[in-house]
Amino acid sequence: MNNIPTTPDPVATHWDCPECGGTGTLNGETCPECLGAKYIDIDAITNWMLDFMESRGCNGAELDQLRTENPDPLTLTFCLELCIALK
């Protein structure tokens, strides 16, 4: 019974930048998305995912609705996968 965790895992408050992969640079330049910080916060990742979905041709009206609702990244990931699958 010693292998049962007593506390939940901490919630991630930042993720490796999706543009530079957590390196802080892109093509030898400072990454324009994270500005060299190497990670990105929840608001920035939400905006990045919505912009990425728009660049892939997802429905603009649906993306505008998601922008106003400010969904969590897991919901956006599901929406992105669904959008790409339908394309």
XYZ file of C-alpha atoms in Angstrom:
87
model
C 0.000 0.000 0.000
C 3.020 2.273 0.016
C 2.695 2.856 -3.721
C -0.669 4.674 -3.457
C -0.178 8.418 -3.892
C -1.517 10.517 -1.053
C -1.620 13.824 -2.925
C -2.698 14.532 -6.490
C -0.161 15.517 -9.125
C 0.259 19.284 -9.375
C -1.643 20.982 -12.191
C 0.620 22.246 -14.946
C 0.583 26.020 -15.119
C 2.773 26.226 -18.181
C 3.783 24.054 -21.120
C 6.749 23.904 -23.440
C 6.186 26.483 -26.142
C 4.515 24.819 -29.153
C 6.427 27.010 -31.609
C 9.988 26.376 -30.433
C 9.444 23.136 -28.518
C 10.780 24.645 -25.312
C 14.131 25.751 -26.719
C 13.432 29.488 -26.670
C 14.714 29.919 -30.205
C 13.311 29.351 -33.663
C 15.663 29.207 -36.656
C 18.413 30.833 -34.591
C 16.166 33.738 -33.550
C 14.308 34.373 -30.306
C 10.982 32.567 -30.508
C 8.225 35.091 -31.354
C 5.611 33.136 -29.369
C 7.302 32.700 -25.985
C 9.902 35.476 -26.468
C 12.658 33.129 -25.343
C 10.958 32.096 -22.092
C 10.817 28.465 -23.349
C 7.393 27.911 -21.868
C 3.958 29.367 -22.410
C 1.130 30.045 -19.959
C -2.465 28.871 -20.208
C -3.785 32.043 -21.887
C -1.052 32.024 -24.494
C -1.497 28.303 -25.258
C -5.237 28.853 -25.669
C -4.636 31.670 -28.151
C -1.995 29.623 -29.963
C -4.323 26.636 -30.311
C -7.193 28.797 -31.598
C -4.890 30.484 -34.130
C -3.572 27.083 -35.209
C -7.110 25.765 -35.645
C -7.960 28.822 -37.752
C -4.886 28.243 -39.932
C -6.100 24.675 -40.524
C -9.456 25.915 -41.832
C -11.666 25.261 -38.830
C -14.994 27.086 -38.757
C -14.418 30.768 -37.932
C -17.755 31.247 -36.177
C -17.069 28.283 -33.901
C -13.574 29.583 -33.144
C -14.983 33.007 -32.260
C -17.357 31.321 -29.832
C -14.441 29.402 -28.288
C -12.483 32.658 -27.942
C -15.289 34.221 -25.899
C -15.773 31.121 -23.731
C -12.051 30.786 -22.878
C -12.065 26.960 -22.695
C -9.328 24.907 -21.086
C -6.558 23.450 -23.302
C -7.903 19.883 -23.029
C -11.224 20.993 -24.529
C -9.360 22.833 -27.274
C -7.250 19.770 -27.980
C -10.410 17.742 -28.459
C -11.886 20.445 -30.735
C -8.661 20.591 -32.756
C -8.539 16.820 -33.249
C -12.193 16.800 -34.260
C -11.687 19.673 -36.700
C -8.708 17.982 -38.349
C -10.529 14.641 -38.510
C -13.462 16.269 -40.301
C -11.163 17.904 -42.854
